[in-house]
Short mmCIF file of C-alpha atoms in Angstrom, two decimals:
data_model
loop_
_atom_site.label_atom_id
_atom_site.label_comp_id
_atom_site.label_asym_id
_atom_site.label_seq_id
_atom_site.Cartn_x
_atom_site.Cartn_y
_atom_site.Cartn_z
CA MET A 1 0.05 -0.16 -0.50
CA THR A 2 1.54 3.51 -0.97
CA LEU A 3 0.01 6.54 0.98
CA SER A 4 0.91 9.78 -0.01
CA ILE A 5 1.49 12.05 3.12
CA HIS A 6 1.55 15.90 2.83
CA SER A 7 2.37 16.40 6.68
CA PRO A 8 3.03 15.63 10.01
CA ASP A 9 -0.67 15.31 10.53
CA GLU A 10 -1.08 13.03 8.05
CA LEU A 11 1.85 10.61 9.00
CA ILE A 12 0.18 10.19 12.19
CA ALA A 13 -3.17 9.77 10.94
CA ALA A 14 -2.02 7.44 8.69
CA ILE A 15 0.15 4.97 11.61
CA PRO A 16 -3.04 3.15 13.07
CA HIS A 17 -3.83 1.45 9.97
CA LEU A 18 -0.64 0.58 8.59
CA LEU A 19 -0.32 -0.98 11.73
CA GLY A 20 -4.25 -2.43 11.76
CA PHE A 21 -4.52 -0.94 15.21
CA LYS A 22 -3.91 2.29 17.08
CA ALA A 23 -0.76 2.27 18.50
CA GLU A 24 -0.67 4.12 22.60
CA GLU A 25 3.23 4.14 24.61
CA SER A 26 5.15 3.04 21.43
CA ILE A 27 7.56 4.19 18.99
CA VAL A 28 6.70 3.54 14.85
CA PHE A 29 9.18 3.59 12.60
CA VAL A 30 7.36 4.27 8.97
CA PRO A 31 9.80 3.79 6.54
CA LEU A 32 9.64 6.86 3.07
CA ARG A 33 9.85 5.02 -0.23
CA ALA A 34 12.02 2.17 0.53
CA ASP A 35 11.50 -1.36 1.08
CA LEU A 36 12.51 -1.09 4.66
CA PRO A 37 9.51 -2.34 6.80
CA LEU A 38 7.61 -0.61 9.21
CA ALA A 39 8.29 -1.42 12.84
CA ARG A 40 5.79 -0.66 15.98
CA VAL A 41 7.81 -1.70 19.17
CA ASP A 42 6.27 -0.91 22.34
CA LEU A 43 8.34 2.28 23.93
CA PRO A 44 11.46 1.21 25.22
CA THR A 45 12.15 3.06 27.93
CA THR A 46 15.39 2.41 29.43
CA ALA A 47 18.52 1.77 27.78
CA SER A 48 17.69 -1.94 28.14
CA GLN A 49 14.81 -2.25 26.72
CA ARG A 50 16.17 0.85 23.82
CA ASN A 51 19.55 -1.70 22.97
CA GLU A 52 16.75 -5.00 23.43
CA ALA A 53 14.43 -3.37 20.59
CA TRP A 54 17.16 -2.30 18.77
CA GLY A 55 18.75 -5.51 18.22
CA ALA A 56 14.81 -7.47 17.02
CA ILE A 57 14.72 -4.63 14.24
CA ARG A 58 18.31 -3.82 13.12
CA GLY A 59 18.89 -6.83 11.02
CA ALA A 60 15.36 -6.36 9.51
CA PHE A 61 16.35 -2.34 8.57
CA SER A 62 19.94 -2.59 7.67
CA ARG A 63 19.15 -5.54 5.00
CA TYR A 64 16.89 -3.99 2.93
CA ALA A 65 18.65 -0.40 3.85
CA GLN A 66 19.44 1.02 0.30
CA PRO A 67 21.87 4.33 -0.20
CA GLY A 68 19.03 6.79 0.27
CA ALA A 69 17.18 5.43 2.67
CA SER A 70 15.39 6.73 5.65
CA VAL A 71 12.52 6.47 8.27
CA ALA A 72 10.13 8.89 10.37
CA ILE A 73 10.35 7.89 13.74
CA VAL A 74 6.92 9.06 15.76
CA CYS A 75 6.80 8.21 19.52
CA MET A 76 3.45 7.63 20.58
CA THR A 77 3.76 9.32 24.21
CA HIS A 78 1.70 11.88 26.87
CA ASP A 79 5.55 12.01 27.86
CA GLN A 80 7.33 14.42 25.69
CA GLN A 81 10.77 13.97 27.75
CA ALA A 82 11.11 10.56 27.03
CA ALA A 83 10.08 10.75 23.06
CA ASP A 84 12.86 13.58 23.20
CA LEU A 85 15.75 11.22 24.67
CA ILE A 86 14.28 7.89 22.27
CA GLY A 87 13.81 9.24 18.84
CA HIS A 88 17.23 10.88 18.90
CA ASP A 89 18.62 7.56 20.54
CA TYR A 90 16.76 5.67 17.84
CA ALA A 91 17.94 8.23 14.88
CA VAL A 92 21.77 7.78 15.83
CA ARG A 93 21.21 4.02 15.82
CA LEU A 94 19.92 4.01 12.50
CA ALA A 95 22.19 6.29 11.42
CA SER A 96 24.73 4.22 12.24
CA ILE A 97 23.41 1.69 9.63
CA GLY A 98 23.14 3.97 6.54
CA ILE A 99 19.03 5.38 7.05
CA ASP A 100 18.61 8.78 7.65
CA THR A 101 15.93 10.39 10.18
CA PRO A 102 14.36 13.68 8.52
CA LEU A 103 11.74 13.43 10.59
CA LYS A 104 11.32 12.82 13.96
CA LEU A 105 8.10 13.25 15.47
CA SER A 106 6.15 12.68 19.15
CA ALA A 107 2.08 12.15 19.46
CA ASP A 108 0.03 12.73 22.23
CA ALA A 109 -3.91 12.24 22.18
CA THR A 110 -4.44 14.91 20.22
CA ASP A 111 -1.28 17.10 19.19
CA TRP A 112 2.24 16.40 17.41
CA TYR A 113 5.86 17.62 18.35
CA ASP A 114 8.48 17.54 16.01
CA LEU A 115 11.56 16.68 17.68
CA ASP A 116 13.70 18.47 15.79
CA SER A 117 11.71 21.65 15.64
CA GLY A 118 10.00 22.12 17.98
CA GLU A 119 7.46 22.81 15.78
CA SER A 120 3.68 21.50 17.08
CA GLY A 121 0.01 20.71 15.99
CA VAL A 122 -3.21 19.58 16.61
CA GLN A 123 -3.92 16.19 14.81
CA SER A 124 -7.10 17.72 13.19
CA GLU A 125 -10.25 15.33 11.70
CA GLY A 126 -9.71 16.24 7.98
CA ALA A 127 -6.17 13.98 8.29
CA ARG A 128 -7.74 11.58 9.63
CA ASN A 129 -10.68 11.39 7.25
CA ARG A 130 -8.18 11.15 4.25
CA LEU A 131 -6.72 8.89 5.29
CA ALA A 132 -9.68 6.66 6.45
CA ALA A 133 -10.28 6.58 3.04
CA THR A 134 -7.46 6.52 1.52
CA THR A 135 -6.87 3.16 3.29
CA VAL A 136 -9.91 1.46 2.72
CA LEU A 137 -9.80 2.16 -0.86
CA ALA A 138 -6.35 0.27 -0.81
CA GLY A 139 -8.78 -2.93 0.69
CA ARG A 140 -7.57 -2.67 4.15
CA ALA A 141 -9.30 -3.29 7.03
CA HIS A 142 -10.48 -0.07 9.84
CA PRO A 143 -8.28 -0.70 12.57
CA VAL A 144 -9.44 -1.61 16.03
CA SER A 145 -8.71 0.51 19.19
CA ASP A 146 -5.43 -1.60 19.96
CA ARG A 147 -3.16 -4.47 19.72
CA ASP A 148 -4.96 -6.30 21.98
CA ALA A 149 -8.63 -5.89 20.33
CA LEU A 150 -6.38 -7.63 17.04
CA ALA A 151 -5.67 -10.26 19.23
CA THR A 152 -9.67 -10.76 20.65
CA SER A 153 -10.94 -10.67 17.36
CA LEU A 154 -9.62 -14.06 15.98
CA VAL A 155 -11.84 -15.39 18.68
CA GLY A 156 -14.97 -16.23 18.83
CA ASP A 157 -17.82 -18.91 19.29
CA ARG A 158 -16.08 -22.54 18.26
CA GLU A 159 -19.21 -24.67 19.58
CA PRO A 160 -21.09 -24.67 16.13
CA VAL A 161 -17.96 -25.96 14.32
CA ALA A 162 -17.09 -28.13 17.11
CA GLN A 163 -20.64 -29.64 16.69
CA PHE A 164 -20.19 -30.60 13.06
CA LEU A 165 -16.35 -32.10 13.75
CA LEU A 166 -16.69 -35.59 14.45
CA ARG A 167 -19.70 -36.29 11.56
CA THR A 168 -17.14 -34.29 9.08
CA ARG A 169 -14.55 -36.34 10.40
CA ASP A 170 -16.63 -39.48 9.29
CA GLU A 171 -18.26 -37.96 6.27
CA SER A 172 -14.87 -37.62 5.36
CA ALA A 173 -13.21 -40.66 5.89
CA GLN A 174 -15.96 -42.33 3.38
CA ARG A 175 -14.45 -40.27 0.63
CA SER A 176 -10.94 -40.70 -1.44
CA PRO A 177 -8.22 -37.33 -0.50
CA GLY A 178 -8.77 -36.63 -4.44
CA GLN A 179 -12.35 -35.72 -3.63
CA ASP A 180 -11.74 -33.40 -0.99
CA GLU A 181 -9.16 -31.92 -2.60
CA GLN A 182 -11.13 -30.87 -4.80
CA TRP A 183 -14.00 -29.32 -2.95
CA ALA A 184 -11.20 -27.14 -0.72
CA LEU A 185 -10.03 -25.82 -3.47
CA GLY A 186 -13.25 -25.23 -5.18
CA ARG A 187 -14.46 -23.97 -1.82
CA LEU A 188 -11.85 -21.37 -1.61
CA GLN A 189 -12.47 -19.90 -5.65
CA GLN A 190 -15.90 -19.91 -4.37
CA PHE A 191 -15.44 -18.21 -1.36
CA GLN A 192 -12.74 -15.50 -3.50
CA ALA A 193 -15.44 -14.69 -5.61
CA ASP A 194 -18.49 -14.10 -3.41
CA GLY A 195 -16.78 -13.34 0.05
CA VAL A 196 -19.81 -15.06 1.75
CA ARG A 197 -19.28 -16.64 5.19
CA LEU A 198 -19.33 -20.17 4.97
CA SER A 199 -22.04 -22.50 6.93
CA ASP A 200 -20.62 -24.38 10.10
CA SER A 201 -20.53 -27.85 7.94
CA ASP A 202 -18.49 -26.31 5.29
CA ALA A 203 -16.45 -24.28 7.84
CA ALA A 204 -15.87 -27.84 10.05
CA ARG A 205 -15.86 -29.50 6.12
CA LEU A 206 -12.96 -27.43 5.29
CA LEU A 207 -10.94 -27.44 8.67
CA VAL A 208 -10.81 -31.38 8.81
CA THR A 209 -9.51 -31.45 4.81
CA VAL A 210 -6.73 -28.64 5.75
CA GLU A 211 -5.74 -31.03 8.15
CA SER A 212 -4.45 -32.95 5.16
CA ILE A 213 -0.62 -31.11 4.34
CA PRO A 214 -0.55 -31.98 0.90
CA VAL A 215 -4.56 -30.84 0.58
CA ARG A 216 -3.46 -27.07 3.37
CA ASP A 217 -0.16 -26.76 0.79
CA GLU A 218 -2.88 -26.54 -2.71
CA LEU A 219 -4.66 -23.52 -0.66
CA TRP A 220 -1.20 -21.91 1.10
CA ASN A 221 0.23 -21.72 -2.80
CA ASP A 222 -2.36 -20.14 -4.21
CA MET A 223 -1.63 -17.28 -1.83
CA ARG A 224 -0.17 -14.47 -4.08
CA ARG A 225 0.09 -10.39 -2.56
CA ASP A 226 -2.18 -9.39 -5.24
CA ASN A 227 -5.10 -12.18 -3.32
CA ALA A 228 -3.45 -11.59 0.54
CA ASN A 229 -6.56 -10.23 1.91
CA SER A 230 -9.16 -12.30 0.56
CA HIS A 231 -7.11 -15.42 2.50
CA VAL A 232 -6.39 -13.12 5.05
CA ALA A 233 -10.02 -12.37 5.55
CA LEU A 234 -11.02 -16.52 5.11
CA TRP A 235 -8.60 -18.04 7.42
CA THR A 236 -9.52 -14.96 10.21
CA ASP A 237 -13.33 -16.41 9.83
CA LEU A 238 -11.90 -19.72 10.47
CA THR A 239 -9.17 -19.55 12.74
CA ARG A 240 -12.01 -17.53 14.78
CA ARG A 241 -14.17 -20.03 14.66
CA ALA A 242 -12.26 -23.51 14.82
CA PRO A 243 -11.75 -25.50 17.94
CA ASP A 244 -8.65 -26.40 19.49
CA GLU A 245 -8.40 -29.21 17.55
CA VAL A 246 -8.38 -27.89 13.92
CA ARG A 247 -6.83 -24.89 14.73
CA ALA A 248 -2.81 -25.06 13.77
CA GLY A 249 -3.86 -25.35 10.09
CA PRO A 250 -5.69 -22.20 9.65
CA ALA A 251 -4.18 -19.99 12.00
CA SER A 252 -0.28 -20.88 10.19
CA LEU A 253 -2.21 -19.91 6.89
CA LEU A 254 -3.53 -16.77 8.59
CA GLY A 255 -0.44 -15.63 9.99
CA PHE A 256 1.04 -16.23 6.59
CA ALA A 257 -1.38 -14.62 4.48
CA ALA A 258 -1.51 -11.58 6.95
CA TRP A 259 2.68 -11.52 6.79
CA GLN A 260 2.26 -11.48 2.79
CA SER A 261 -0.28 -8.40 3.02
CA GLY A 262 2.19 -6.86 5.23
CA ASN A 263 -0.13 -7.03 8.83
CA GLY A 264 2.86 -7.78 11.09
CA ALA A 265 0.64 -7.44 14.00
CA MET A 266 -2.08 -9.67 12.86
CA ALA A 267 0.30 -12.29 11.72
CA TRP A 268 1.97 -12.22 15.44
CA CYS A 269 -1.97 -12.27 16.86
CA ALA A 270 -2.51 -15.70 14.68
CA LEU A 271 0.40 -17.80 15.16
CA ASP A 272 -0.97 -16.52 19.10
CA GLN A 273 -3.98 -19.03 18.34
CA VAL A 274 -2.43 -22.07 17.18
CA PRO A 275 -2.81 -24.54 20.19
CA LYS A 276 0.41 -24.65 22.52
CA ASP A 277 0.42 -28.39 23.14
CA LYS A 278 1.82 -29.78 19.51
CA ARG A 279 4.14 -28.15 17.54
CA TYR A 280 3.05 -26.96 13.82
CA VAL A 281 5.88 -26.59 11.70
CA LEU A 282 4.10 -23.89 9.40
CA ALA A 283 3.64 -21.86 12.64
CA ASP A 284 7.54 -22.18 13.22
CA LEU A 285 8.15 -21.32 10.27
CA VAL A 286 6.11 -18.51 9.61
CA ALA A 287 7.00 -16.96 12.81
CA ALA A 288 11.11 -17.22 11.72
CA ALA A 289 10.25 -14.99 8.75
CA ILE A 290 8.34 -12.35 10.12
CA GLN A 291 10.75 -12.20 13.41
CA THR A 292 13.71 -11.80 10.64
CA GLY A 293 11.53 -9.08 8.89
CA MET A 294 11.26 -11.30 5.42
CA HIS A 295 9.96 -8.93 2.76
CA PRO A 296 7.01 -10.78 0.89
CA ARG A 297 8.31 -10.61 -2.10
CA GLU A 298 11.73 -12.43 -1.08
CA TRP A 299 9.00 -15.79 -0.80
CA GLU A 300 6.97 -14.69 -4.76
CA ALA A 301 10.91 -14.76 -5.93
CA VAL A 302 11.55 -18.06 -4.45
CA LYS A 303 7.82 -19.77 -5.35
CA ALA A 304 8.42 -18.55 -8.88
CA ALA A 305 11.99 -20.02 -9.81
CA PRO A 306 12.14 -23.15 -10.84
CA PRO A 307 12.90 -25.87 -8.22
CA GLN A 308 16.78 -26.45 -8.56
CA ARG A 309 16.82 -22.40 -8.47
CA GLU A 310 14.70 -21.86 -5.64
CA VAL A 311 16.37 -21.00 -3.00
CA GLU A 312 19.41 -19.22 -5.00
CA ARG A 313 16.71 -17.14 -6.52
CA GLY A 314 15.92 -15.66 -2.70
CA SER A 315 19.31 -15.60 -2.04
CA ASP A 316 20.26 -13.82 -5.10
CA PHE A 317 17.06 -11.21 -3.72
CA ILE A 318 18.91 -10.40 -0.48
CA LEU A 319 22.15 -10.15 -1.99
CA GLY A 320 21.14 -7.33 -4.34
CA HIS A 321 19.91 -5.48 -1.38
CA ALA A 322 23.46 -6.62 0.63
CA ARG A 323 25.26 -5.39 -2.04
CA ALA A 324 23.40 -1.68 -2.38
CA GLN A 325 23.78 -1.27 1.36
CA THR A 326 26.11 1.73 2.45
CA GLY A 327 25.61 0.16 6.44
CA PRO A 328 26.54 -3.34 7.49
CA THR A 329 25.63 -6.25 5.13
CA ARG A 330 23.91 -8.22 7.88
CA PRO A 331 24.14 -8.09 11.73
CA ALA A 332 27.02 -9.91 13.79
CA PRO A 333 25.49 -13.93 14.44
CA GLY A 334 23.68 -13.82 17.68
CA ILE A 335 22.61 -10.05 17.62
CA MET B 1 17.54 -15.53 25.48
CA LYS B 2 17.67 -16.48 21.74
CA PHE B 3 15.23 -16.98 19.28
CA THR B 4 15.92 -20.70 18.41
CA TYR B 5 14.69 -21.80 15.04
CA ARG B 6 14.62 -24.86 14.14
CA PRO B 7 13.43 -26.77 10.86
CA SER B 8 11.16 -28.73 12.58
CA ARG B 9 11.53 -31.83 9.76
CA PRO B 10 9.65 -29.62 7.15
CA SER B 11 7.46 -32.54 5.67
CA SER B 12 5.96 -30.80 2.49
CA ARG B 13 7.63 -28.58 -0.77
CA LEU B 14 6.60 -25.38 0.25
CA GLU B 15 7.22 -25.72 4.21
CA ARG B 16 11.24 -26.65 3.06
CA LEU B 17 11.06 -24.06 0.68
CA LEU B 18 10.32 -21.55 3.41
CA GLY B 19 12.59 -22.80 5.81
CA ARG B 20 15.46 -22.78 3.61
CA LEU B 21 14.45 -19.09 3.19
CA ALA B 22 13.60 -17.83 6.95
CA GLY B 23 15.82 -20.34 8.44
CA ASP B 24 18.77 -18.94 6.70
CA ARG B 25 18.96 -15.53 8.36
CA PRO B 26 20.89 -14.96 11.44
CA GLN B 27 19.05 -15.40 14.64
CA THR B 28 18.03 -12.59 16.57
CA PRO B 29 17.30 -12.03 20.52
CA LYS B 30 13.82 -12.47 20.64
CA PRO B 31 12.26 -10.06 22.72
CA ARG B 32 10.51 -9.55 25.65
CA PHE B 33 7.90 -7.70 23.89
CA PRO B 34 6.08 -7.69 20.75
CA ILE B 35 7.58 -5.83 17.87
CA ASP B 36 5.39 -5.50 14.83
CA LEU B 37 6.92 -5.71 11.46
CA VAL B 38 5.36 -5.15 8.69
CA CYS B 39 6.04 -4.83 5.07
CA ASN B 40 4.80 -3.66 2.08
CA ALA B 41 4.52 -0.30 3.88
CA ASP B 42 5.36 2.71 1.29
CA VAL B 43 5.00 5.97 2.26
CA ARG B 44 6.03 9.44 0.69
CA ILE B 45 6.08 12.16 1.77
CA ASP B 46 5.29 15.25 -0.72
CA PRO B 47 4.97 18.25 -0.62
CA PRO B 48 1.26 20.25 -0.08
CA HIS B 49 0.64 21.38 -3.57
CA SER B 50 0.90 17.74 -4.49
CA ARG B 51 -2.76 17.16 -2.58
CA ASP B 52 -4.46 17.07 -5.46
CA ASP B 53 -2.47 15.23 -7.59
CA ASP B 54 -3.13 12.21 -5.75
CA SER B 55 -3.70 9.01 -7.41
#
């Protein structure tokens, strides 16, 4: 999603739409015309917390930094003194890996402040409305009130689908795997065409069917950045409705789709819905991709490559960016 | 605490693909608080007079 911003007021108004929720007591790094990720962290008020947060985001920023890369720093807090200290601290850290920070702001509930010039202004209703309209047109969901609300949005009434599971398993056992695979692909296409929520029986059947790794992979393989929003809608609904025994698959697929659509917070919340009692490989893999700030286009590059070139092409992408960097190509091991 | 991703026996082609891509990365400390990374965000700072030219 590309947003055109004309003022600090508009930049602050854009942040909830980029994150999917309203950030409070946070520091947000907004990429400005670059392939850098956007990152949000709970406001690190101690030196130790700042070091820890930097260790977690440095790799993602340095990997994709190109000459001229810049980010805006926005401290969402009522504590102006803390914002000034933290904002300038991270500006120095980013400069050390070749990233400029031409805009450093803080924002409380009503006003914004420029940490360099001291200029300030009111967060206007007009800017909020304009950015809301722009992001809705881009297919973004309206941001929820906070990060906890995002997590809560993935927990629904799971009893109706649970009542169908036993019968669905019995019926599935009488069909060939190929029949269920064909049905699942067709049901996905139907949802992509009409967007209508699945009935409880269809939801149960799809949840049981994606327990099969080959079938799940057929649906996973369908995901692209241009249809990620549709996948997010489908797997969000199924994650909300899936009982524990069938939730690992849809929650992991939601995590992947959310990451592909650029919604890292939703991806983390989805992975939190994977039951902890047994390991699910795809959930671990998506967590690794998000944790390291991997850009979705890397996945598309390797998936599109012929089998023998799959990983090499992904590496080419990384190296291509690394060669263009002005800072370190990669953080030291263990950072 | 270190972030210790292990491939954990990927069983399908796509899992192996993602595992090799995501696993071929420097390990980073797992933070004790959530860090949300969003890709695909492209924000342009444009002069105020260009507002009407937005597409």
